[in-house]
Amino acid sequence: MQKTKMLYEGKAKIVYETEDPQVLIVHFKDDATAGNGAKKGTIQGKGIMNNKMSEFFFKLLKSHDIETHYIDTLNEREMAVKTLRMVALEVIIRNVAAGSLAKRLGLPEGTPLSTPVLEYCYKNDELGDPMVNRYHIMALDLARVSELDDIESISFKVNHILTDFLRSKNVNLIDFKLEFGRDEHDKIILGDEISPDNCRFWDMTTNEKLDKDRFRRDLGGVEEAYQEILRRVTA
Ligand code: TMP
């Protein structure tokens, strides 16, 4: 599998085209940003850890019949994935109030939610990824209703699988963000990554944060938290 051309460089990943138009290569970087790029830094070894964790979770989801873009791991920082035409949405699932939801609704962080909450954000850096609902999404032609139905059904299944799995590792899955795309048959497929960059993982006993909030909030022990969650997940 050879890279032919850089397609896109994001905050945490670089995507390359290959000689096969149906296959891309994702390269995981150590760069970290927060607050829509306001805070920048490096988390030593993050790219390697996120590549490993995403591989692990994509394989776990496959074993539960959830299709993802993952094809193969090429080296410690790179995976081959299916080419998708991405839906310009971030899909956030929350089990416990934290982050922006805690702020918006005036809930103390750590308040369990009676039912999981799904939120959409429009992926647009200039606008700061504003939250949108199904009507905004249809009005902007970002996705069709049947596609949103698929996205929601897959997202809640992923939540169920990851929550159950992580509970067995004494980890509480507080919330996470997913991204989806369409394959060559217009089927909705899970893409992006599943890592401490886009999930909140709390130790079930101590509520210690084992995710990117340690970087976002200057809590220290960032690399150690990434190492610990990877160790627990893959143990
Ligand atoms: P939030 O509480 O800041 O809205 O974040 C909710 C979850 O989504 C959290 O696990 C972090 C993740 N997330 C991303 O991965 N990328 C983003 O741009 C945002 C806003 C959140």
Tab-separated table of C-alpha atoms and ligand atoms in Angstrom:
chain	number	residue	atom	x	y	z
A	1	MET	CA	0.000	0.000	0.000
A	2	GLN	CA	1.691	3.205	-1.200
A	3	LYS	CA	0.750	6.826	-0.435
A	4	THR	CA	0.369	8.752	-3.678
A	5	LYS	CA	-0.751	12.216	-2.572
A	6	MET	CA	-1.658	14.071	0.622
A	7	LEU	CA	-5.403	14.667	0.541
A	8	TYR	CA	-5.921	16.588	3.750
A	9	GLU	CA	-4.055	17.600	6.896
A	10	GLY	CA	-6.200	18.045	9.992
A	11	LYS	CA	-5.407	18.953	13.581
A	12	ALA	CA	-4.556	15.390	14.652
A	13	LYS	CA	-4.364	13.361	11.427
A	14	ILE	CA	-3.103	13.432	7.855
A	15	VAL	CA	-5.035	11.586	5.137
A	16	TYR	CA	-3.286	10.303	2.010
A	17	GLU	CA	-4.613	8.914	-1.248
A	18	THR	CA	-3.238	5.577	-2.487
A	19	GLU	CA	-3.035	3.944	-5.914
A	20	ASP	CA	-6.441	2.389	-5.105
A	21	PRO	CA	-9.179	5.086	-5.209
A	22	GLN	CA	-11.209	3.061	-2.682
A	23	VAL	CA	-8.407	3.102	-0.083
A	24	LEU	CA	-6.934	5.974	1.938
A	25	ILE	CA	-4.122	5.987	4.505
A	26	VAL	CA	-4.676	7.805	7.813
A	27	HIS	CA	-1.566	8.990	9.679
A	28	PHE	CA	-2.048	9.782	13.397
A	29	LYS	CA	-0.044	12.787	14.678
A	30	ASP	CA	1.019	13.744	18.206
A	31	ASP	CA	-0.353	17.284	17.730
A	32	ALA	CA	-3.243	18.241	19.970
A	33	THR	CA	-5.563	21.235	19.838
A	34	ALA	CA	-8.443	22.328	22.020
A	35	GLY	CA	-11.040	25.086	21.954
A	36	ASN	CA	-11.311	25.014	18.157
A	37	GLY	CA	-7.536	25.505	17.749
A	38	ALA	CA	-7.124	28.181	20.476
A	39	LYS	CA	-4.850	25.856	22.503
A	40	LYS	CA	-2.115	23.931	20.709
A	41	GLY	CA	0.366	21.366	21.986
A	42	THR	CA	1.904	17.949	21.598
A	43	ILE	CA	1.030	14.772	23.438
A	44	GLN	CA	4.086	12.528	23.168
A	45	GLY	CA	3.185	9.218	21.510
A	46	LYS	CA	-0.505	10.118	21.098
A	47	GLY	CA	-0.559	9.229	17.411
A	48	ILE	CA	0.733	5.733	18.127
A	49	MET	CA	-1.713	5.220	21.002
A	50	ASN	CA	-4.738	6.542	19.075
A	51	ASN	CA	-3.889	4.365	16.066
A	52	LYS	CA	-3.755	1.300	18.368
A	53	MET	CA	-6.930	2.173	20.231
A	54	SER	CA	-8.903	2.973	17.080
A	55	GLU	CA	-7.790	-0.336	15.549
A	56	PHE	CA	-8.915	-2.140	18.700
A	57	PHE	CA	-12.349	-0.461	18.830
A	58	PHE	CA	-12.986	-0.791	15.065
A	59	LYS	CA	-12.260	-4.540	15.361
A	60	LEU	CA	-14.502	-4.799	18.427
A	61	LEU	CA	-17.337	-3.076	16.521
A	62	LYS	CA	-16.792	-5.372	13.517
A	63	SER	CA	-17.209	-8.385	15.811
A	64	HIS	CA	-20.636	-6.908	16.661
A	65	ASP	CA	-21.533	-6.448	12.947
A	66	ILE	CA	-20.920	-2.673	12.854
A	67	GLU	CA	-19.206	-1.726	9.608
A	68	THR	CA	-16.390	0.825	9.867
A	69	HIS	CA	-13.873	2.327	7.460
A	70	TYR	CA	-11.010	0.324	9.034
A	71	ILE	CA	-9.204	-2.048	6.655
A	72	ASP	CA	-5.783	-2.772	8.123
A	73	THR	CA	-3.015	-1.400	10.328
A	74	LEU	CA	0.083	-0.542	8.275
A	75	ASN	CA	2.521	0.611	10.961
A	76	GLU	CA	2.447	2.167	14.423
A	77	ARG	CA	1.028	5.485	13.176
A	78	GLU	CA	-0.917	4.496	10.053
A	79	MET	CA	-4.015	2.547	9.071
A	80	ALA	CA	-5.589	1.834	5.685
A	81	VAL	CA	-9.259	2.826	5.538
A	82	LYS	CA	-12.090	2.767	3.019
A	83	THR	CA	-12.580	5.975	1.057
A	84	LEU	CA	-15.759	7.667	2.261
A	85	ARG	CA	-17.501	10.865	1.228
A	86	MET	CA	-17.795	12.388	4.678
A	87	VAL	CA	-20.998	13.792	6.145
A	88	ALA	CA	-20.129	17.256	7.536
A	89	LEU	CA	-21.443	16.415	11.000
A	90	GLU	CA	-20.028	15.488	14.380
A	91	VAL	CA	-22.327	13.080	16.184
A	92	ILE	CA	-22.003	13.261	19.962
A	93	ILE	CA	-23.472	10.651	22.296
A	94	ARG	CA	-23.642	11.390	26.012
A	95	ASN	CA	-24.391	9.091	28.939
A	96	VAL	CA	-23.317	11.443	31.728
A	97	ALA	CA	-23.347	15.258	31.812
A	98	ALA	CA	-19.901	16.746	31.166
A	99	GLY	CA	-18.212	19.433	29.076
A	100	SER	CA	-20.428	21.660	26.965
A	101	LEU	CA	-23.683	19.896	27.940
A	102	ALA	CA	-22.999	20.373	31.664
A	103	LYS	CA	-22.369	24.073	30.996
A	104	ARG	CA	-25.333	24.577	28.657
A	105	LEU	CA	-27.879	22.899	30.931
A	106	GLY	CA	-26.387	23.937	34.283
A	107	LEU	CA	-25.799	20.344	35.398
A	108	PRO	CA	-22.882	19.401	37.661
A	109	GLU	CA	-20.345	17.334	35.722
A	110	GLY	CA	-20.886	13.657	36.471
A	111	THR	CA	-24.713	13.849	36.628
A	112	PRO	CA	-26.023	10.637	35.006
A	113	LEU	CA	-28.535	11.258	32.190
A	114	SER	CA	-31.798	9.282	32.354
A	115	THR	CA	-31.402	8.346	28.692
A	116	PRO	CA	-28.438	8.710	26.312
A	117	VAL	CA	-28.441	12.040	24.446
A	118	LEU	CA	-27.472	12.426	20.774
A	119	GLU	CA	-26.342	15.829	19.491
A	120	TYR	CA	-25.241	16.973	16.047
A	121	CYS	CA	-22.636	19.652	15.334
A	122	TYR	CA	-22.089	21.113	11.875
A	123	LYS	CA	-18.398	20.599	10.987
A	124	ASN	CA	-17.320	24.115	10.118
A	125	ASP	CA	-14.140	25.543	11.710
A	126	GLU	CA	-15.000	29.167	10.872
A	127	LEU	CA	-18.302	28.863	12.720
A	128	GLY	CA	-16.802	26.846	15.588
A	129	ASP	CA	-18.816	23.673	14.798
A	130	PRO	CA	-22.249	24.929	15.937
A	131	MET	CA	-24.825	22.499	17.324
A	132	VAL	CA	-27.610	21.794	14.803
A	133	ASN	CA	-30.735	19.639	14.731
A	134	ARG	CA	-32.320	17.439	12.037
A	135	TYR	CA	-34.130	20.414	10.496
A	136	HIS	CA	-30.915	22.454	10.111
A	137	ILE	CA	-29.238	19.381	8.615
A	138	MET	CA	-32.016	18.916	6.053
A	139	ALA	CA	-32.177	22.658	5.290
A	140	LEU	CA	-28.410	22.702	4.606
A	141	ASP	CA	-28.607	19.404	2.622
A	142	LEU	CA	-25.924	17.881	4.860
A	143	ALA	CA	-27.693	14.493	4.990
A	144	ARG	CA	-31.011	12.867	4.098
A	145	VAL	CA	-33.533	11.702	6.699
A	146	SER	CA	-32.853	8.026	5.957
A	147	GLU	CA	-29.123	8.677	6.412
A	148	LEU	CA	-29.753	10.350	9.784
A	149	ASP	CA	-31.854	7.339	10.789
A	150	ASP	CA	-28.883	5.080	9.965
A	151	ILE	CA	-26.415	7.401	11.734
A	152	GLU	CA	-28.542	7.454	14.897
A	153	SER	CA	-29.148	3.717	14.942
A	154	ILE	CA	-25.425	2.937	14.467
A	155	SER	CA	-24.402	5.566	17.062
A	156	PHE	CA	-26.638	4.115	19.791
A	157	LYS	CA	-25.438	0.581	18.973
A	158	VAL	CA	-21.819	1.773	19.234
A	159	ASN	CA	-22.680	3.358	22.585
A	160	HIS	CA	-24.102	0.104	23.849
A	161	ILE	CA	-21.106	-1.968	22.715
A	162	LEU	CA	-18.453	0.455	23.993
A	163	THR	CA	-20.234	1.128	27.309
A	164	ASP	CA	-20.544	-2.594	28.081
A	165	PHE	CA	-16.965	-3.301	27.043
A	166	LEU	CA	-15.489	-0.389	29.022
A	167	ARG	CA	-17.504	-1.248	32.138
A	168	SER	CA	-15.620	-4.562	32.195
A	169	LYS	CA	-12.404	-2.498	32.342
A	170	ASN	CA	-13.727	-0.329	35.221
A	171	VAL	CA	-14.120	2.632	32.853
A	172	ASN	CA	-17.231	4.813	32.572
A	173	LEU	CA	-17.925	6.012	29.010
A	174	ILE	CA	-19.165	9.547	29.688
A	175	ASP	CA	-19.542	10.743	26.093
A	176	PHE	CA	-17.917	10.477	22.655
A	177	LYS	CA	-17.958	11.908	19.148
A	178	LEU	CA	-18.371	9.941	15.924
A	179	GLU	CA	-18.114	10.871	12.244
A	180	PHE	CA	-19.727	9.096	9.317
A	181	GLY	CA	-19.352	8.953	5.541
A	182	ARG	CA	-20.895	7.334	2.491
A	183	ASP	CA	-19.174	4.458	0.666
A	184	GLU	CA	-19.251	3.872	-3.098
A	185	HIS	CA	-22.763	2.386	-2.750
A	186	ASP	CA	-23.976	5.404	-0.698
A	187	LYS	CA	-24.092	3.287	2.428
A	188	ILE	CA	-23.501	5.110	5.728
A	189	ILE	CA	-20.261	3.863	7.341
A	190	LEU	CA	-18.530	4.837	10.592
A	191	GLY	CA	-15.237	6.667	9.945
A	192	ASP	CA	-12.728	8.883	11.789
A	193	GLU	CA	-11.226	7.438	15.009
A	194	ILE	CA	-12.233	6.226	18.464
A	195	SER	CA	-9.667	7.371	21.006
A	196	PRO	CA	-9.159	9.522	24.121
A	197	ASP	CA	-9.133	12.531	21.721
A	198	ASN	CA	-12.847	12.143	21.027
A	199	CYS	CA	-14.203	10.208	24.014
A	200	ARG	CA	-14.478	10.967	27.724
A	201	PHE	CA	-13.289	7.978	29.769
A	202	TRP	CA	-13.549	8.179	33.576
A	203	ASP	CA	-12.219	5.583	36.000
A	204	MET	CA	-15.364	4.006	37.453
A	205	THR	CA	-14.064	3.983	41.035
A	206	THR	CA	-12.270	7.329	41.300
A	207	ASN	CA	-13.798	9.349	38.405
A	208	GLU	CA	-10.220	10.118	37.317
A	209	LYS	CA	-10.195	11.441	33.744
A	210	LEU	CA	-8.357	9.155	31.288
A	211	ASP	CA	-8.809	11.286	28.162
A	212	LYS	CA	-8.019	14.549	26.378
A	213	ASP	CA	-9.713	16.654	29.094
A	214	ARG	CA	-6.364	16.335	30.928
A	215	PHE	CA	-4.849	18.373	28.047
A	216	ARG	CA	-7.864	20.679	27.503
A	217	ARG	CA	-8.002	21.592	31.198
A	218	ASP	CA	-4.248	21.540	32.024
A	219	LEU	CA	-4.709	18.735	34.562
A	220	GLY	CA	-1.260	17.194	33.951
A	221	GLY	CA	-0.492	13.500	33.454
A	222	VAL	CA	-1.759	13.620	29.865
A	223	GLU	CA	0.556	10.995	28.335
A	224	GLU	CA	0.118	8.758	31.400
A	225	ALA	CA	-3.685	8.906	31.039
A	226	TYR	CA	-3.497	7.926	27.336
A	227	GLN	CA	-1.136	5.058	28.239
A	228	GLU	CA	-3.381	3.873	31.076
A	229	ILE	CA	-6.612	3.812	29.042
A	230	LEU	CA	-4.848	2.028	26.160
A	231	ARG	CA	-3.410	-0.502	28.619
A	232	ARG	CA	-6.818	-1.184	30.149
A	233	VAL	CA	-8.644	-1.395	26.833
A	234	THR	CA	-6.170	-3.739	25.164
A	235	ALA	CA	-5.273	-5.804	28.284
B	1	TMP	P1	-18.193	18.626	24.508
B	1	TMP	O1	-18.718	18.335	25.895
B	1	TMP	O2	-17.019	19.542	24.508
B	1	TMP	O3	-19.278	19.094	23.577
B	1	TMP	O4	-17.639	17.232	23.929
B	1	TMP	C1	-18.436	16.070	23.890
B	1	TMP	C2	-17.596	14.886	23.419
B	1	TMP	O5	-17.271	15.010	22.057
B	1	TMP	C3	-16.269	14.730	24.153
B	1	TMP	O6	-16.023	13.338	24.331
B	1	TMP	C4	-15.250	15.313	23.225
B	1	TMP	C5	-15.859	15.074	21.863
B	1	TMP	N1	-15.598	16.156	20.909
B	1	TMP	C6	-14.724	15.952	19.854
B	1	TMP	O7	-14.160	14.878	19.695
B	1	TMP	N2	-14.514	16.974	18.978
B	1	TMP	C7	-15.121	18.192	19.101
B	1	TMP	O8	-14.890	19.088	18.263
B	1	TMP	C8	-16.029	18.381	20.198
B	1	TMP	C9	-16.728	19.693	20.393
B	1	TMP	C10	-16.217	17.339	21.071
